[in-house]
């Protein structure tokens, strides 16, 4: 029957009992499926992770600049990783790093939600922020 119409017999749902088949032009069917996949990929939103690096003894103006940059990233819908790298004797004062990161999170209150609280890993402390859900 498919040969008489110069079309192909295509299994649409092979797992179904009995398997579902259609008589159609396979080349056109494949093209339509690829087109749907491309459209779905285009509509997906890619969330990128941006990093802001701070130091333990950061000055007020530098801190505000970093906060503004993080706010810009969050407004674009990206997640932000805030990290502090401890050098030498700074490892003895990790509590100061927690204070800096908490202050950073409070400066972005309303714009960001803390995904992961500040955590020390090796010589660096990291905290993850994501854009706050809009109402």
JSON list of C-alpha atoms in Angstrom, two decimals:
[
{"chain": "A", "resi": 1, "resn": "UNK", "atom": "CA", "xyz": [0.00, 0.00, 0.00]},
{"chain": "A", "resi": 2, "resn": "UNK", "atom": "CA", "xyz": [2.84, 2.43, 0.88]},
{"chain": "A", "resi": 3, "resn": "UNK", "atom": "CA", "xyz": [4.75, 1.52, -2.30]},
{"chain": "A", "resi": 4, "resn": "UNK", "atom": "CA", "xyz": [1.69, 2.25, -4.42]},
{"chain": "A", "resi": 5, "resn": "UNK", "atom": "CA", "xyz": [1.53, 5.77, -2.95]},
{"chain": "A", "resi": 6, "resn": "UNK", "atom": "CA", "xyz": [5.34, 6.14, -3.27]},
{"chain": "A", "resi": 7, "resn": "UNK", "atom": "CA", "xyz": [5.64, 6.71, 0.52]},
{"chain": "A", "resi": 8, "resn": "UNK", "atom": "CA", "xyz": [7.29, 4.94, 3.46]},
{"chain": "A", "resi": 9, "resn": "UNK", "atom": "CA", "xyz": [5.88, 2.81, 6.29]},
{"chain": "A", "resi": 10, "resn": "UNK", "atom": "CA", "xyz": [7.27, 4.35, 9.52]},
{"chain": "A", "resi": 11, "resn": "UNK", "atom": "CA", "xyz": [7.02, 2.94, 13.07]},
{"chain": "A", "resi": 12, "resn": "UNK", "atom": "CA", "xyz": [5.93, 5.93, 15.14]},
{"chain": "A", "resi": 13, "resn": "UNK", "atom": "CA", "xyz": [5.57, 4.19, 18.53]},
{"chain": "A", "resi": 14, "resn": "UNK", "atom": "CA", "xyz": [7.48, 0.87, 18.54]},
{"chain": "A", "resi": 15, "resn": "UNK", "atom": "CA", "xyz": [6.92, 0.28, 22.30]},
{"chain": "A", "resi": 16, "resn": "UNK", "atom": "CA", "xyz": [3.13, 0.33, 22.00]},
{"chain": "A", "resi": 17, "resn": "UNK", "atom": "CA", "xyz": [1.23, -2.93, 21.75]},
{"chain": "A", "resi": 18, "resn": "UNK", "atom": "CA", "xyz": [0.57, -3.32, 18.84]},
{"chain": "A", "resi": 19, "resn": "UNK", "atom": "CA", "xyz": [3.28, -1.01, 17.39]},
{"chain": "A", "resi": 20, "resn": "UNK", "atom": "CA", "xyz": [1.87, 2.14, 15.78]},
{"chain": "A", "resi": 21, "resn": "UNK", "atom": "CA", "xyz": [2.89, 2.71, 12.15]},
{"chain": "A", "resi": 22, "resn": "UNK", "atom": "CA", "xyz": [2.09, 5.49, 9.69]},
{"chain": "A", "resi": 23, "resn": "UNK", "atom": "CA", "xyz": [2.35, 5.78, 5.94]},
{"chain": "A", "resi": 24, "resn": "UNK", "atom": "CA", "xyz": [4.24, 9.00, 5.18]},
{"chain": "A", "resi": 25, "resn": "UNK", "atom": "CA", "xyz": [7.26, 10.51, 3.45]},
{"chain": "A", "resi": 26, "resn": "UNK", "atom": "CA", "xyz": [10.14, 9.59, 5.81]},
{"chain": "A", "resi": 27, "resn": "UNK", "atom": "CA", "xyz": [12.48, 12.36, 4.57]},
{"chain": "A", "resi": 28, "resn": "UNK", "atom": "CA", "xyz": [9.86, 15.01, 5.27]},
{"chain": "A", "resi": 29, "resn": "UNK", "atom": "CA", "xyz": [9.04, 13.41, 8.65]},
{"chain": "A", "resi": 30, "resn": "UNK", "atom": "CA", "xyz": [12.71, 13.43, 9.68]},
{"chain": "A", "resi": 31, "resn": "UNK", "atom": "CA", "xyz": [13.08, 17.07, 8.58]},
{"chain": "A", "resi": 32, "resn": "UNK", "atom": "CA", "xyz": [10.04, 18.09, 10.66]},
{"chain": "A", "resi": 33, "resn": "UNK", "atom": "CA", "xyz": [11.41, 16.27, 13.73]},
{"chain": "A", "resi": 34, "resn": "UNK", "atom": "CA", "xyz": [14.80, 18.00, 13.39]},
{"chain": "A", "resi": 35, "resn": "UNK", "atom": "CA", "xyz": [13.04, 21.34, 12.99]},
{"chain": "A", "resi": 36, "resn": "UNK", "atom": "CA", "xyz": [11.07, 20.74, 16.22]},
{"chain": "A", "resi": 37, "resn": "UNK", "atom": "CA", "xyz": [14.28, 19.82, 18.09]},
{"chain": "A", "resi": 38, "resn": "UNK", "atom": "CA", "xyz": [16.04, 23.00, 16.91]},
{"chain": "A", "resi": 39, "resn": "UNK", "atom": "CA", "xyz": [13.06, 25.10, 17.97]},
{"chain": "A", "resi": 40, "resn": "UNK", "atom": "CA", "xyz": [13.00, 23.46, 21.40]},
{"chain": "A", "resi": 41, "resn": "UNK", "atom": "CA", "xyz": [16.75, 24.06, 21.84]},
{"chain": "A", "resi": 42, "resn": "UNK", "atom": "CA", "xyz": [16.38, 27.69, 20.84]},
{"chain": "A", "resi": 43, "resn": "UNK", "atom": "CA", "xyz": [13.64, 28.26, 23.41]},
{"chain": "A", "resi": 44, "resn": "UNK", "atom": "CA", "xyz": [15.69, 26.73, 26.26]},
{"chain": "A", "resi": 45, "resn": "UNK", "atom": "CA", "xyz": [17.28, 29.23, 28.60]},
{"chain": "A", "resi": 46, "resn": "UNK", "atom": "CA", "xyz": [20.95, 28.56, 29.32]},
{"chain": "A", "resi": 47, "resn": "UNK", "atom": "CA", "xyz": [21.92, 29.51, 32.86]},
{"chain": "A", "resi": 48, "resn": "UNK", "atom": "CA", "xyz": [25.55, 30.41, 33.18]},
{"chain": "A", "resi": 49, "resn": "UNK", "atom": "CA", "xyz": [27.63, 30.50, 36.34]},
{"chain": "A", "resi": 50, "resn": "UNK", "atom": "CA", "xyz": [29.54, 33.74, 36.82]},
{"chain": "A", "resi": 51, "resn": "UNK", "atom": "CA", "xyz": [32.26, 34.17, 39.44]},
{"chain": "A", "resi": 52, "resn": "UNK", "atom": "CA", "xyz": [33.01, 37.20, 41.60]},
{"chain": "A", "resi": 53, "resn": "UNK", "atom": "CA", "xyz": [36.35, 37.05, 43.44]},
{"chain": "A", "resi": 54, "resn": "UNK", "atom": "CA", "xyz": [36.79, 38.95, 46.66]},
{"chain": "A", "resi": 55, "resn": "UNK", "atom": "CA", "xyz": [39.73, 39.35, 48.99]},
{"chain": "A", "resi": 56, "resn": "UNK", "atom": "CA", "xyz": [39.63, 39.18, 52.75]},
{"chain": "A", "resi": 57, "resn": "UNK", "atom": "CA", "xyz": [40.47, 42.86, 53.29]},
{"chain": "A", "resi": 58, "resn": "UNK", "atom": "CA", "xyz": [38.48, 44.42, 50.44]},
{"chain": "A", "resi": 59, "resn": "UNK", "atom": "CA", "xyz": [37.88, 48.18, 50.53]},
{"chain": "A", "resi": 60, "resn": "UNK", "atom": "CA", "xyz": [34.38, 49.68, 50.51]},
{"chain": "A", "resi": 61, "resn": "UNK", "atom": "CA", "xyz": [34.46, 51.06, 46.95]},
{"chain": "A", "resi": 62, "resn": "UNK", "atom": "CA", "xyz": [35.87, 47.82, 45.55]},
{"chain": "A", "resi": 63, "resn": "UNK", "atom": "CA", "xyz": [33.21, 45.90, 47.47]},
{"chain": "A", "resi": 64, "resn": "UNK", "atom": "CA", "xyz": [30.44, 48.10, 46.03]},
{"chain": "A", "resi": 65, "resn": "UNK", "atom": "CA", "xyz": [31.80, 47.62, 42.50]},
{"chain": "A", "resi": 66, "resn": "UNK", "atom": "CA", "xyz": [31.73, 43.85, 42.94]},
{"chain": "A", "resi": 67, "resn": "UNK", "atom": "CA", "xyz": [28.18, 44.03, 44.34]},
{"chain": "A", "resi": 68, "resn": "UNK", "atom": "CA", "xyz": [27.03, 46.08, 41.33]},
{"chain": "A", "resi": 69, "resn": "UNK", "atom": "CA", "xyz": [28.64, 43.61, 38.92]},
{"chain": "A", "resi": 70, "resn": "UNK", "atom": "CA", "xyz": [27.00, 40.67, 40.68]},
{"chain": "A", "resi": 71, "resn": "UNK", "atom": "CA", "xyz": [23.63, 42.48, 40.56]},
{"chain": "A", "resi": 72, "resn": "UNK", "atom": "CA", "xyz": [24.08, 42.91, 36.81]},
{"chain": "A", "resi": 73, "resn": "UNK", "atom": "CA", "xyz": [24.80, 39.19, 36.39]},
{"chain": "A", "resi": 74, "resn": "UNK", "atom": "CA", "xyz": [21.77, 38.26, 38.51]},
{"chain": "A", "resi": 75, "resn": "UNK", "atom": "CA", "xyz": [19.54, 40.62, 36.53]},
{"chain": "A", "resi": 76, "resn": "UNK", "atom": "CA", "xyz": [20.60, 38.80, 33.34]},
{"chain": "A", "resi": 77, "resn": "UNK", "atom": "CA", "xyz": [19.47, 35.55, 34.98]},
{"chain": "A", "resi": 78, "resn": "UNK", "atom": "CA", "xyz": [22.90, 34.04, 35.70]},
{"chain": "A", "resi": 79, "resn": "UNK", "atom": "CA", "xyz": [23.93, 32.31, 38.90]},
{"chain": "A", "resi": 80, "resn": "UNK", "atom": "CA", "xyz": [26.84, 33.90, 40.77]},
{"chain": "A", "resi": 81, "resn": "UNK", "atom": "CA", "xyz": [29.67, 32.18, 42.63]},
{"chain": "A", "resi": 82, "resn": "UNK", "atom": "CA", "xyz": [31.28, 34.45, 45.22]},
{"chain": "A", "resi": 83, "resn": "UNK", "atom": "CA", "xyz": [34.73, 33.26, 46.22]},
{"chain": "A", "resi": 84, "resn": "UNK", "atom": "CA", "xyz": [37.46, 34.42, 48.57]},
{"chain": "A", "resi": 85, "resn": "UNK", "atom": "CA", "xyz": [40.99, 33.06, 48.26]},
{"chain": "A", "resi": 86, "resn": "UNK", "atom": "CA", "xyz": [42.94, 32.92, 51.51]},
{"chain": "A", "resi": 87, "resn": "UNK", "atom": "CA", "xyz": [46.68, 33.57, 51.26]},
{"chain": "A", "resi": 88, "resn": "UNK", "atom": "CA", "xyz": [49.30, 32.65, 53.85]},
{"chain": "A", "resi": 89, "resn": "UNK", "atom": "CA", "xyz": [48.34, 33.68, 57.37]},
{"chain": "A", "resi": 90, "resn": "UNK", "atom": "CA", "xyz": [44.81, 34.62, 56.28]},
{"chain": "A", "resi": 91, "resn": "UNK", "atom": "CA", "xyz": [43.87, 30.95, 56.81]},
{"chain": "A", "resi": 92, "resn": "UNK", "atom": "CA", "xyz": [43.86, 31.65, 60.55]},
{"chain": "A", "resi": 93, "resn": "UNK", "atom": "CA", "xyz": [41.04, 34.19, 60.05]},
{"chain": "A", "resi": 94, "resn": "UNK", "atom": "CA", "xyz": [38.44, 32.25, 58.06]},
{"chain": "A", "resi": 95, "resn": "UNK", "atom": "CA", "xyz": [35.66, 33.77, 60.18]},
{"chain": "A", "resi": 96, "resn": "UNK", "atom": "CA", "xyz": [36.43, 37.14, 58.57]},
{"chain": "A", "resi": 97, "resn": "UNK", "atom": "CA", "xyz": [35.81, 35.54, 55.18]},
{"chain": "A", "resi": 98, "resn": "UNK", "atom": "CA", "xyz": [32.39, 34.37, 56.32]},
{"chain": "A", "resi": 99, "resn": "UNK", "atom": "CA", "xyz": [31.63, 37.93, 57.45]},
{"chain": "A", "resi": 100, "resn": "UNK", "atom": "CA", "xyz": [32.63, 39.37, 54.05]},
{"chain": "A", "resi": 101, "resn": "UNK", "atom": "CA", "xyz": [30.47, 36.86, 52.17]},
{"chain": "A", "resi": 102, "resn": "UNK", "atom": "CA", "xyz": [27.50, 37.41, 54.51]},
{"chain": "A", "resi": 103, "resn": "UNK", "atom": "CA", "xyz": [27.84, 41.16, 53.97]},
{"chain": "A", "resi": 104, "resn": "UNK", "atom": "CA", "xyz": [27.91, 40.52, 50.20]},
{"chain": "A", "resi": 105, "resn": "UNK", "atom": "CA", "xyz": [24.71, 38.47, 50.42]},
{"chain": "A", "resi": 106, "resn": "UNK", "atom": "CA", "xyz": [23.01, 41.18, 52.50]},
{"chain": "A", "resi": 107, "resn": "UNK", "atom": "CA", "xyz": [24.00, 43.85, 49.97]},
{"chain": "A", "resi": 108, "resn": "UNK", "atom": "CA", "xyz": [22.18, 41.83, 47.30]},
{"chain": "A", "resi": 109, "resn": "UNK", "atom": "CA", "xyz": [19.12, 41.10, 49.44]},
{"chain": "A", "resi": 110, "resn": "UNK", "atom": "CA", "xyz": [15.99, 41.22, 47.30]},
{"chain": "A", "resi": 111, "resn": "UNK", "atom": "CA", "xyz": [17.97, 40.63, 44.11]},
{"chain": "A", "resi": 112, "resn": "UNK", "atom": "CA", "xyz": [19.50, 37.28, 45.05]},
{"chain": "A", "resi": 113, "resn": "UNK", "atom": "CA", "xyz": [18.81, 34.15, 47.04]},
{"chain": "A", "resi": 114, "resn": "UNK", "atom": "CA", "xyz": [21.67, 32.26, 48.70]},
{"chain": "A", "resi": 115, "resn": "UNK", "atom": "CA", "xyz": [21.76, 28.76, 47.18]},
{"chain": "A", "resi": 116, "resn": "UNK", "atom": "CA", "xyz": [24.74, 27.53, 49.14]},
{"chain": "A", "resi": 117, "resn": "UNK", "atom": "CA", "xyz": [26.00, 29.13, 52.34]},
{"chain": "A", "resi": 118, "resn": "UNK", "atom": "CA", "xyz": [29.70, 30.12, 52.57]},
{"chain": "A", "resi": 119, "resn": "UNK", "atom": "CA", "xyz": [31.82, 26.98, 52.78]},
{"chain": "A", "resi": 120, "resn": "UNK", "atom": "CA", "xyz": [35.58, 26.61, 53.10]},
{"chain": "A", "resi": 121, "resn": "UNK", "atom": "CA", "xyz": [37.17, 24.27, 50.55]},
{"chain": "A", "resi": 122, "resn": "UNK", "atom": "CA", "xyz": [40.93, 24.14, 50.71]},
{"chain": "A", "resi": 123, "resn": "UNK", "atom": "CA", "xyz": [42.25, 27.71, 50.60]},
{"chain": "A", "resi": 124, "resn": "UNK", "atom": "CA", "xyz": [39.09, 29.27, 49.18]},
{"chain": "A", "resi": 125, "resn": "UNK", "atom": "CA", "xyz": [35.64, 29.99, 50.53]},
{"chain": "A", "resi": 126, "resn": "UNK", "atom": "CA", "xyz": [32.67, 29.87, 48.20]},
{"chain": "A", "resi": 127, "resn": "UNK", "atom": "CA", "xyz": [29.04, 30.92, 48.27]},
{"chain": "A", "resi": 128, "resn": "UNK", "atom": "CA", "xyz": [26.49, 30.50, 45.47]},
{"chain": "A", "resi": 129, "resn": "UNK", "atom": "CA", "xyz": [23.73, 33.00, 44.68]},
{"chain": "A", "resi": 130, "resn": "UNK", "atom": "CA", "xyz": [20.85, 32.71, 42.24]},
{"chain": "A", "resi": 131, "resn": "UNK", "atom": "CA", "xyz": [18.41, 35.36, 41.01]},
{"chain": "A", "resi": 132, "resn": "UNK", "atom": "CA", "xyz": [15.46, 35.82, 43.34]},
{"chain": "A", "resi": 133, "resn": "UNK", "atom": "CA", "xyz": [12.15, 34.69, 41.86]},
{"chain": "A", "resi": 134, "resn": "UNK", "atom": "CA", "xyz": [10.12, 37.62, 40.54]},
{"chain": "A", "resi": 135, "resn": "UNK", "atom": "CA", "xyz": [6.48, 37.95, 41.53]}
]
